[in-house]
Short mmCIF file of C-alpha atoms in Angstrom, two decimals:
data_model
loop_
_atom_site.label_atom_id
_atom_site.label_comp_id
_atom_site.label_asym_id
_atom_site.label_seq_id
_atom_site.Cartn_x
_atom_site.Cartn_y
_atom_site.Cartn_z
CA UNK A 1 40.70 121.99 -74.15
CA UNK A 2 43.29 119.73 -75.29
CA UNK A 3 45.73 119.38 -72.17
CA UNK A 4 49.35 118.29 -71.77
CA UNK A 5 49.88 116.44 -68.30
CA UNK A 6 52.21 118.10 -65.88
CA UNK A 7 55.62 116.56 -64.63
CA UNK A 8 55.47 116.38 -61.16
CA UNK A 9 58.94 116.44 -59.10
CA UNK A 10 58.55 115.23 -55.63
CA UNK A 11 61.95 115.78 -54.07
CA UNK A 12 63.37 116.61 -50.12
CA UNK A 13 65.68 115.82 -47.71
CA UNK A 14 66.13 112.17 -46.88
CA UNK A 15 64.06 110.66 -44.44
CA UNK A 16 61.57 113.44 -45.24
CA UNK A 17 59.21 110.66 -46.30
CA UNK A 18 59.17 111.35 -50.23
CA UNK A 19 59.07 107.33 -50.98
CA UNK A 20 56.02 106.59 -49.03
CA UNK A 21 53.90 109.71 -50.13
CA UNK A 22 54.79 108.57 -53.60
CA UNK A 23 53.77 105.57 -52.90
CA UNK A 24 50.19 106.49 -51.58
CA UNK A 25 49.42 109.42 -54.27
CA UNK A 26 50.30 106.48 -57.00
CA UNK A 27 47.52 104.28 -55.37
CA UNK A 28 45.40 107.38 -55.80
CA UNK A 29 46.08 108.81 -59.14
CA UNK A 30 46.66 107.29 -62.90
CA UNK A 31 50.27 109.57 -62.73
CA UNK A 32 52.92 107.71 -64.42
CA UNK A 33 56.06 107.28 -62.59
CA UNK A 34 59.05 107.95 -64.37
CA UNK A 35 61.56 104.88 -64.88
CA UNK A 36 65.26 105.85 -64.46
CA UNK A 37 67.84 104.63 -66.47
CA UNK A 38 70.91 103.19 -65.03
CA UNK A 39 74.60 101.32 -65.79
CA UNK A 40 74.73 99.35 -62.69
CA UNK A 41 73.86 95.55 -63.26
CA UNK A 42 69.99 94.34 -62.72
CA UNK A 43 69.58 93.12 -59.07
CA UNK A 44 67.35 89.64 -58.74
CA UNK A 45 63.68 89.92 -59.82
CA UNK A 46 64.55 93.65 -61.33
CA UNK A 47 62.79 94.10 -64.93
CA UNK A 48 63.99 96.46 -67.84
CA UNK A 49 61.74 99.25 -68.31
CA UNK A 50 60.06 98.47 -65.31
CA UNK A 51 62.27 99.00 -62.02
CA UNK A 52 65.39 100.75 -64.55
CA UNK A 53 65.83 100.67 -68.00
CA UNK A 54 69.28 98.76 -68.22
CA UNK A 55 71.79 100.53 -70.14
CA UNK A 56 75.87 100.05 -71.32
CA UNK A 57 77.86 102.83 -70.52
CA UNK A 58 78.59 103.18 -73.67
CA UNK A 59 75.30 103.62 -74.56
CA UNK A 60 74.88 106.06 -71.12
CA UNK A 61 77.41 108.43 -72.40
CA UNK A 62 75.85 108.33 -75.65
CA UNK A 63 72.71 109.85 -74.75
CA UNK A 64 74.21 111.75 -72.28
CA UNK A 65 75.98 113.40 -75.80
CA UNK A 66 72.67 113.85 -77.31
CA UNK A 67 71.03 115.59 -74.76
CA UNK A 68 68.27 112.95 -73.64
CA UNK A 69 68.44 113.18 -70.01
CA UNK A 70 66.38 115.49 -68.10
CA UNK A 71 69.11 115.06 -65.37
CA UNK A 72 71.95 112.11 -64.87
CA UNK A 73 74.62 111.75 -62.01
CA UNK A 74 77.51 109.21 -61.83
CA UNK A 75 77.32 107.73 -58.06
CA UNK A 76 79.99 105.20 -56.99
CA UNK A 77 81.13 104.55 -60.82
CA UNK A 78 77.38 103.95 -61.84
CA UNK A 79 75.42 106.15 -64.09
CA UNK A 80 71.60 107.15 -62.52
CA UNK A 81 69.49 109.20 -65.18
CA UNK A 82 65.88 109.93 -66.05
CA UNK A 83 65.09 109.86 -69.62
CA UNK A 84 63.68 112.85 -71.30
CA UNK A 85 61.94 111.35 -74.46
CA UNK A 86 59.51 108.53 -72.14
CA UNK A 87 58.71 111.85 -69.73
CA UNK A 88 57.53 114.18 -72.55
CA UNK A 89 56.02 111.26 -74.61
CA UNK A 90 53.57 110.47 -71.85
CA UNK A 91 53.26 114.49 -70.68
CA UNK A 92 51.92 114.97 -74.65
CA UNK A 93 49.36 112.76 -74.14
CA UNK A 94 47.67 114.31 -71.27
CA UNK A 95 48.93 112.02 -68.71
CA UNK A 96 50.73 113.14 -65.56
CA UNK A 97 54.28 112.13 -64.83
CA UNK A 98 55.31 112.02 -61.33
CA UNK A 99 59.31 111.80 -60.53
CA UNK A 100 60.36 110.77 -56.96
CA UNK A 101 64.32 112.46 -57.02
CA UNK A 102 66.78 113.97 -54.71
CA UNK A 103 67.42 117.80 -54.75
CA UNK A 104 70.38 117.90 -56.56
CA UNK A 105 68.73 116.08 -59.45
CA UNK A 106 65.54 118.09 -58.75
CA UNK A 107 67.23 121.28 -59.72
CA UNK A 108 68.80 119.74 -62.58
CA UNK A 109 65.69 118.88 -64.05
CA UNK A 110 64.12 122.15 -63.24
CA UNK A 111 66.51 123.66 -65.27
CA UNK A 112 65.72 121.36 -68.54
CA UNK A 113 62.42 121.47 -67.48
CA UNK A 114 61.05 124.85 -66.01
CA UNK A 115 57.43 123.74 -66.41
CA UNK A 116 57.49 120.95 -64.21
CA UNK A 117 55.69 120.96 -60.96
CA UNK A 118 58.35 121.18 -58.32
CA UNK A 119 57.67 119.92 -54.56
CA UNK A 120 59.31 120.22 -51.61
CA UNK A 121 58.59 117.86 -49.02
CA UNK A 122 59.25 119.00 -45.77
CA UNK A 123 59.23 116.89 -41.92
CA UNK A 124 56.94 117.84 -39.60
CA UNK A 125 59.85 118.92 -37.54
CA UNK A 126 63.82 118.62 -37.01
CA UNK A 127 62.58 116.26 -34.25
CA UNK A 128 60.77 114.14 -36.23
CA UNK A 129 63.04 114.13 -39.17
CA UNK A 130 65.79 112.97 -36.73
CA UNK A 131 63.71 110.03 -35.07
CA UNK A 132 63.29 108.87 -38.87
CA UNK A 133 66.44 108.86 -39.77
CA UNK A 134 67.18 106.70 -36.16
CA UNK A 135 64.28 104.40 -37.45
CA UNK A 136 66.21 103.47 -40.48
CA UNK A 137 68.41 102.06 -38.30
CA UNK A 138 72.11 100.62 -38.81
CA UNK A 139 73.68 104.34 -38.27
CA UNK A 140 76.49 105.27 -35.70
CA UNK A 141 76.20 108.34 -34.12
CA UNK A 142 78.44 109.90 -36.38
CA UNK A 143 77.09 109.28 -39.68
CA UNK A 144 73.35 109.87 -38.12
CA UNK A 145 74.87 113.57 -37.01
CA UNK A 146 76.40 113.94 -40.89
CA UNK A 147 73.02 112.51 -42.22
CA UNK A 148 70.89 114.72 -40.19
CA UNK A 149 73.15 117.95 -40.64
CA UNK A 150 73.17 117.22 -44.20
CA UNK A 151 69.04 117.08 -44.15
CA UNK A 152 68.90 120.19 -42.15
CA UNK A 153 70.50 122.12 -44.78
CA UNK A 154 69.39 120.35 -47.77
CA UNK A 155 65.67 122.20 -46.31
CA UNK A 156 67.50 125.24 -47.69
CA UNK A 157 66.93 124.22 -50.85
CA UNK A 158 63.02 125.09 -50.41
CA UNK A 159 63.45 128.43 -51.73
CA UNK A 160 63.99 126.93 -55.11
CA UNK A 161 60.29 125.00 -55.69
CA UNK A 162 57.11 126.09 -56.13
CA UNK A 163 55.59 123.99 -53.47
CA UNK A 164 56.06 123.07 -50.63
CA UNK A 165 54.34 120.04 -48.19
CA UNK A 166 54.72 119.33 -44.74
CA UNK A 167 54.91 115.34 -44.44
CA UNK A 168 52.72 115.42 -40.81
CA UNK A 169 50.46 112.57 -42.10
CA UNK A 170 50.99 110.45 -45.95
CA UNK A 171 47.17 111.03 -46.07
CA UNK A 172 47.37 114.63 -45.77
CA UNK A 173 50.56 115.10 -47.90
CA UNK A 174 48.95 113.40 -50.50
CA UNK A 175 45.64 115.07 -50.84
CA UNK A 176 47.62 118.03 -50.80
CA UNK A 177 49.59 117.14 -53.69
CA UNK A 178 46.48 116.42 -55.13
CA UNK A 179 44.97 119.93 -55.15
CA UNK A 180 48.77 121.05 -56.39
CA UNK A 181 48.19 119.30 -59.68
CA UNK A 182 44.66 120.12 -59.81
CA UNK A 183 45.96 123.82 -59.08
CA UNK A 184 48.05 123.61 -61.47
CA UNK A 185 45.54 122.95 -64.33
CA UNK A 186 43.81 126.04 -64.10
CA UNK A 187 47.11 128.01 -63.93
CA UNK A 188 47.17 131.01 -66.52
CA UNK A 189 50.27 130.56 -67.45
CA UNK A 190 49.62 127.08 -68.40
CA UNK A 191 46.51 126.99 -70.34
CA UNK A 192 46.17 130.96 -71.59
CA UNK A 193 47.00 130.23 -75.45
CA UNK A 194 44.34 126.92 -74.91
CA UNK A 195 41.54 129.92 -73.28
CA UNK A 196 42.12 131.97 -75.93
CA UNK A 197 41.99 129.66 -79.35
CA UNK A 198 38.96 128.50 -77.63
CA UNK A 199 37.49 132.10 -77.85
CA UNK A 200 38.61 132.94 -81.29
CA UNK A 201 37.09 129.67 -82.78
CA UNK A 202 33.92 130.66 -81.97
CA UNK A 203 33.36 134.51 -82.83
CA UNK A 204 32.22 134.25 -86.53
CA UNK A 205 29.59 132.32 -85.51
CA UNK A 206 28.45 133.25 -81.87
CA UNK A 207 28.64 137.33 -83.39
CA UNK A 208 27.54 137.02 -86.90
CA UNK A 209 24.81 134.58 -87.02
CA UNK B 1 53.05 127.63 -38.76
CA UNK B 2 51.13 130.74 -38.11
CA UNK B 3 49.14 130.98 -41.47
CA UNK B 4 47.70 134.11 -42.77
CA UNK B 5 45.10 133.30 -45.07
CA UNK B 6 44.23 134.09 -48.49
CA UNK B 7 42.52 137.17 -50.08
CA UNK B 8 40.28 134.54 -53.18
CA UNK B 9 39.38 137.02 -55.70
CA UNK B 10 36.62 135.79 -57.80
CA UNK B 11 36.02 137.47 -61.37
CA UNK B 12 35.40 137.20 -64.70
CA UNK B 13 33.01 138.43 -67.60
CA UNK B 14 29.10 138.77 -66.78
CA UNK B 15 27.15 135.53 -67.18
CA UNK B 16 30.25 133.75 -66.08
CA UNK B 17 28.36 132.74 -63.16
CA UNK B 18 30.87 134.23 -60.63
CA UNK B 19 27.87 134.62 -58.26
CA UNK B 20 26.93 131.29 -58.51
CA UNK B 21 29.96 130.14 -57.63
CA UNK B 22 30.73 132.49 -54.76
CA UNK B 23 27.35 131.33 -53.34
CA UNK B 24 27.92 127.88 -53.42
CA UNK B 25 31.66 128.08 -52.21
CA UNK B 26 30.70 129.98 -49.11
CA UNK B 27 28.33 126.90 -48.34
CA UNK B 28 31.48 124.84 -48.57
CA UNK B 29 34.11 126.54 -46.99
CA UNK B 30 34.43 129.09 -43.90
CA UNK B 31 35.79 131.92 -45.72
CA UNK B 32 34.87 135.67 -44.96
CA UNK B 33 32.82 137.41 -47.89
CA UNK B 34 34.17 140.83 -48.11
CA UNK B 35 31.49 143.46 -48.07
CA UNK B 36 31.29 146.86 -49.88
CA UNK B 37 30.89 150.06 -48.87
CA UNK B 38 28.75 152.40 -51.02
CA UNK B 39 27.18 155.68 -51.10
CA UNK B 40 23.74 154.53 -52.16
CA UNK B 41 21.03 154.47 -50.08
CA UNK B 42 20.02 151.14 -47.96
CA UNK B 43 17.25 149.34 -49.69
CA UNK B 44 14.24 147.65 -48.07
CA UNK B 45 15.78 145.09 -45.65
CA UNK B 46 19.57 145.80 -46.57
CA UNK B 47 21.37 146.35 -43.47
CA UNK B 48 24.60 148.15 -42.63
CA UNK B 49 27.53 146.19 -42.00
CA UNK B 50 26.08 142.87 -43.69
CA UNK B 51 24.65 143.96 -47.40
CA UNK B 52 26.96 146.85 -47.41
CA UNK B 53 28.47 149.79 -45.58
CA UNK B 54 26.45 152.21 -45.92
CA UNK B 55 28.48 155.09 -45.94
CA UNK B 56 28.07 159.34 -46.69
CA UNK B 57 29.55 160.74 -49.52
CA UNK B 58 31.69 163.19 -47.48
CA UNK B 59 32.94 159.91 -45.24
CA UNK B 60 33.75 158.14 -48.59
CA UNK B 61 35.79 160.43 -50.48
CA UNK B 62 37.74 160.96 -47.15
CA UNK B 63 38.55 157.26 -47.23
CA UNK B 64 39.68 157.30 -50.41
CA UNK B 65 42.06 160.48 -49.74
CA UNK B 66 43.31 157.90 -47.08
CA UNK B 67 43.85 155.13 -49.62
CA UNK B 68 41.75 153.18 -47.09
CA UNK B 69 39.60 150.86 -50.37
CA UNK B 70 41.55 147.91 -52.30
CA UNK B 71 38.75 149.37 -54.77
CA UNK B 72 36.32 151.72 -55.55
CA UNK B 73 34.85 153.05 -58.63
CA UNK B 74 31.50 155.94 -59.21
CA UNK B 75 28.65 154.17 -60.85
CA UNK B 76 25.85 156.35 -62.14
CA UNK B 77 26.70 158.97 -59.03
CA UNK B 78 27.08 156.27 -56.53
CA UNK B 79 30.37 154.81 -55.12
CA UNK B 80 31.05 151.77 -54.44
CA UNK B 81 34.36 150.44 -52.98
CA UNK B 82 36.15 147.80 -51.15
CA UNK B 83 37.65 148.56 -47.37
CA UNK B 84 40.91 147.52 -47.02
CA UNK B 85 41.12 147.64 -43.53
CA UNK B 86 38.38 144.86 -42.73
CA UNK B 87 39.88 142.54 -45.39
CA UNK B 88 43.43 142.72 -44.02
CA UNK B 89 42.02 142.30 -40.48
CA UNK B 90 40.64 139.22 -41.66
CA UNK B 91 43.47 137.68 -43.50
CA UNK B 92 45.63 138.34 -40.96
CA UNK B 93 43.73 136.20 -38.28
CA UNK B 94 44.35 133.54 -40.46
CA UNK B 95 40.96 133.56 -42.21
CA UNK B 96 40.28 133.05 -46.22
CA UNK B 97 38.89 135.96 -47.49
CA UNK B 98 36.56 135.85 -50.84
CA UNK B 99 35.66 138.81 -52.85
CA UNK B 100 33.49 138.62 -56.01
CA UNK B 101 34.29 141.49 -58.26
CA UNK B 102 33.72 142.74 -61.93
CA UNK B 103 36.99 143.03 -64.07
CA UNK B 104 38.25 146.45 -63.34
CA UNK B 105 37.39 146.13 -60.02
CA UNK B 106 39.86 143.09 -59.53
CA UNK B 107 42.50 144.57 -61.31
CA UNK B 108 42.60 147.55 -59.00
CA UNK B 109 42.97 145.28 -56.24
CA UNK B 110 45.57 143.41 -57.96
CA UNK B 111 47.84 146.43 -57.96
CA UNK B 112 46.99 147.30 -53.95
CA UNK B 113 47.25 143.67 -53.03
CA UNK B 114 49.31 141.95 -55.97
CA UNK B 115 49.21 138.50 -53.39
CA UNK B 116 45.92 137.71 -53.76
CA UNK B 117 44.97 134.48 -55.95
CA UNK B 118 42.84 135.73 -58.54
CA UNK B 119 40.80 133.79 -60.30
CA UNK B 120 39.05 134.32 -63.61
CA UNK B 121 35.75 132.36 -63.99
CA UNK B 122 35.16 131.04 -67.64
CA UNK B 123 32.15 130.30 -68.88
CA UNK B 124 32.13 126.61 -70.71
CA UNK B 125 31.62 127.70 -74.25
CA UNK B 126 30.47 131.61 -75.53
CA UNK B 127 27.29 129.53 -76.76
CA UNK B 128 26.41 129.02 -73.22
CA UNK B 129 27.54 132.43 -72.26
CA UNK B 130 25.15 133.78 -74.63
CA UNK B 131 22.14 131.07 -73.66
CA UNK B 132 22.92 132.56 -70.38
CA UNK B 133 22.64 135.85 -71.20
CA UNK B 134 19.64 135.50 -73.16
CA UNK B 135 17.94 133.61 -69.93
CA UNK B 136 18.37 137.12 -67.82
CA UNK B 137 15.58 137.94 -69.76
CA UNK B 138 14.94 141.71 -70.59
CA UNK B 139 17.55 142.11 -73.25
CA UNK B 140 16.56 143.64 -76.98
CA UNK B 141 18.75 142.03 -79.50
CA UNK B 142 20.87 145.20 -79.72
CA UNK B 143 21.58 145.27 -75.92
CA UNK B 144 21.89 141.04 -75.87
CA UNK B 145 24.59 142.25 -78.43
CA UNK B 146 26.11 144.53 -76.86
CA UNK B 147 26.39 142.52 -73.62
CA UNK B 148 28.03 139.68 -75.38
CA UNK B 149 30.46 141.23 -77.27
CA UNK B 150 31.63 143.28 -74.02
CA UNK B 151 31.83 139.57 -72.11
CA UNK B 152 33.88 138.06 -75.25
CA UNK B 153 36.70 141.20 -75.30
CA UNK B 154 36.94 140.98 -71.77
CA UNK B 155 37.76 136.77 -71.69
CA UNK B 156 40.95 139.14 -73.38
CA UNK B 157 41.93 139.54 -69.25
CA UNK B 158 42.23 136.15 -68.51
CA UNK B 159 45.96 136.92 -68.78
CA UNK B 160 46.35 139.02 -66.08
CA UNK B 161 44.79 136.22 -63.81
CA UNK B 162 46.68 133.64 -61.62
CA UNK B 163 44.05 130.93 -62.42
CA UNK B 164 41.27 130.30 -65.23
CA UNK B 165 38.12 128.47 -63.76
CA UNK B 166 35.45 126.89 -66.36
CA UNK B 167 31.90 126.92 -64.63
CA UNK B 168 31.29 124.29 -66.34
CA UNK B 169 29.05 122.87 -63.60
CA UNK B 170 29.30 124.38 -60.49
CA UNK B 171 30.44 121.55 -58.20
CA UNK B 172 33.51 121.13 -60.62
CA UNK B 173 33.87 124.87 -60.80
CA UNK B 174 34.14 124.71 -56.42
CA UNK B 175 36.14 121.46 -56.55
CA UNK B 176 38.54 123.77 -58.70
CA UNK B 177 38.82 126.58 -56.39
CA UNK B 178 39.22 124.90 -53.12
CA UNK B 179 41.82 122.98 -54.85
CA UNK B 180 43.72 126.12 -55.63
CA UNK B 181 43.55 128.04 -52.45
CA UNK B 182 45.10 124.78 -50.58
CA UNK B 183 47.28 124.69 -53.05
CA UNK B 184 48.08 128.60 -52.52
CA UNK B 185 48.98 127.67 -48.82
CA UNK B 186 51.67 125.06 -49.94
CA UNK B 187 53.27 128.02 -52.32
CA UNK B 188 56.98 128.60 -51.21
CA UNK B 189 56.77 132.45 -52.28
CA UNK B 190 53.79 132.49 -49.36
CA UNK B 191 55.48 130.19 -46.68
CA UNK B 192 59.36 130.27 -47.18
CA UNK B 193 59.97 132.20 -44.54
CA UNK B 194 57.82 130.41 -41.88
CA UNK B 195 59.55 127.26 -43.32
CA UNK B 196 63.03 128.75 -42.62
CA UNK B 197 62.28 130.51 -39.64
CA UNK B 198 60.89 127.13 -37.25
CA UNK B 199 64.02 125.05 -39.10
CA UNK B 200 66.32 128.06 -37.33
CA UNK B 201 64.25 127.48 -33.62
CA UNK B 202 65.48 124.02 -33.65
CA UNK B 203 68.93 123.87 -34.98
CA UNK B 204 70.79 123.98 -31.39
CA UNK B 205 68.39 121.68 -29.21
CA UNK B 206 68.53 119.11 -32.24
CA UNK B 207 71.63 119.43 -33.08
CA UNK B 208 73.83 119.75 -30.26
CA UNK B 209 71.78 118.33 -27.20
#
C-alpha cells in the first residue's frame, strides 16, 4: 500500500510539557517537524527555513490571501503561521509531520485539516502542572494564579482531540504517541479505498486462472 | 484514572490467520480470551468453563430470551454464542478482553457493544490467502473455489471495522494490535470524562489554598 504520512498535532496547556515530549519522540522517530513562518526579525544564530521561515508582512498577508496557512495568529504586532504547502508536500510522500502548537492554533488547524492526528497532552495533575509552571520561574503570584487558571481551563479543550496523553513520564508519553501513529495506520477510515484497490487488482487473476 | 479496559475484537475472512494471531497475542499480553457457550456436546478433554460453556438447549434459548449473548448464531443444529455477562465483568475490572470471531459474528457484537475496537485481520496478498487455503489441505478445486471467493467478498467488510491489520508476519501483525489498544486507552471519546472529572477534584485545594 502506498501511504500518505499523518500530521501529527501535539498541543496542551502550557507547562503541560508538550516541548520536551516533542523533543524526545523527534530523537525517536524520522517525523518531520513543521517550520513556522513568522514577520518578527531573525534572533542571533536563527536560520531561514530552519528555526522560521522569515517572511515581510507584506508577503504574510499575501499568503494569508491565498489561503496557504493551515493556521496564522498576529501576537504583539508579529505574524506566527504554519505553512500548508511544506506540511502536505512532506505528508504526500509518506513521511510524518509532527506540529508542536498551542490550542487555539490546534483547533484552527483541525479545521483546515480534519485528518490530522490531534493530541492532547495532559499533566499528571493540577499539582504538578502548578509546580511546573513555579519551575519556570520569574512569575509573581499573580500572573502564576492567571497562568495556572488559564491552564486549568485550557484542559477543557480536551473534548475537541482525538487523543489524549498524560505527561507522568517523557518516556511514557512518547511511546504512547508512538502506538497513536502506529494506530493510526491501520485506521479504516484512513486506508479503506488503499484495502480495497488492493483487492480488486487482483481478482482476474487469483479467480480466473 | 480508573480504566475499564477494552473489549479487542479480532476478525476477518478465513485463512486470515485470526487464530494465529489471537494465539500469539495472548502470549504477549494479559488479556482475557472470551469463551463461548454452545449447545454441542463436550469433546474428549474439552472442559466446561475453559473450551466452552457447555450449556442445554433449554438453558440457551432462555439466555437468549434474556438478551444475555453479545452473539450467538445455530450452526448445523448447534448454538453457539457469546455471554455478555462474563465479558462485561471482565472489562469492567479493568481487564482487556479479546474475542476472535467470524464476520457476522463480530458485527452482531458491534451493534450490542458498538465500543469495542474491532479489528479486521487482512491477509498480505489474496495469493497468499489462497496458498493458505490450499495448505488446509482437504479442499477439491470446486470447494478451494468456493472458499476463496467467499474470503474475497467478505474483505468487502473491512469498512465496517475500526482498524485493518495485514498478517503479514505475525510479530508485525501483534506489534500492530498492541499498538492500537494503547492507543484506544488514550482516545478522548473513552477517557474524557475521567479527564474532566479528577481536573474538577482539584480545582479548590489548587486553586484557592
Amino acid at each position: 500500500m502506498n501511504e500518505k504520512g499523518v500530521l501529527v498535532v501535539l498541543s496542551g496547556p502550557s507547562g503541560a510539557g508538550k516541548g520536551t515530549i516533542c523533543k524526545a519522540l523527534l530523537e525517536k522517530e524520522d517525523f518531520w517537524l513543521s517550520v513556522s513562518a513568522t514577520t518578527r526579525s531573525p534572533r542571533n544564530g536563527e536560520i531561514d527555513g530552519k528555526n522560521y521561515f522569515f517572511l515581510t508582512k507584506d508577503k504574510f498577508e499575501e499568503e494569508i490571501a491565498n489561503n496557504r496557512f493551515l493556521e496564522y495568529a498576529e501576537v504583539y504586532g508579529n505574524y506566527y503561521g504554519t505553512p500548508k504547502e511544506h506540511v502536505m508536500e512532506v505528508i504526500d510522500s509518506g513521511r510524518d509531520v509532527i506540529l508542536e502548537i498551542d490550542i487555539q492554533g490546534a483547533l484552527k488547524v483541525k479545521e483546515n485539516y480534519p485528518g490530522g492526528v490531534f493530541i492532547f497532552i495532559l499533566p499528571p495533575s493540577m499539582e504538578e502542572l502548578r509546580n511546573r509552571i513555579i519551575g519556570r520561574g520569574s512569575e509573581t503570584p499573580e500572573s502564576l494564579m492567571i497562568r495556572f487558571k488559564s491552564a486549568y481551563h485550557e484542559i477543557n479543550y480536551v473534548s475537541k482531540y482525538n487523543y489524549a496523553v498524560v505527561n507522568d513520564t517523557v518516556e511514557n508519553a512518547v511511546k504512547k504517541i508512538q502506538s497513536i501513529v502506529a494506530a493510526e495506520k491501520c485506521r479504516v477510515d484512513r486506508i479503506k479505498e488503499e484495502i480495497l484497490d488492493s483487492k480488486e487488482g487482483l481478482i482476474h487473476e487469483q479467480l480466473y486462472d
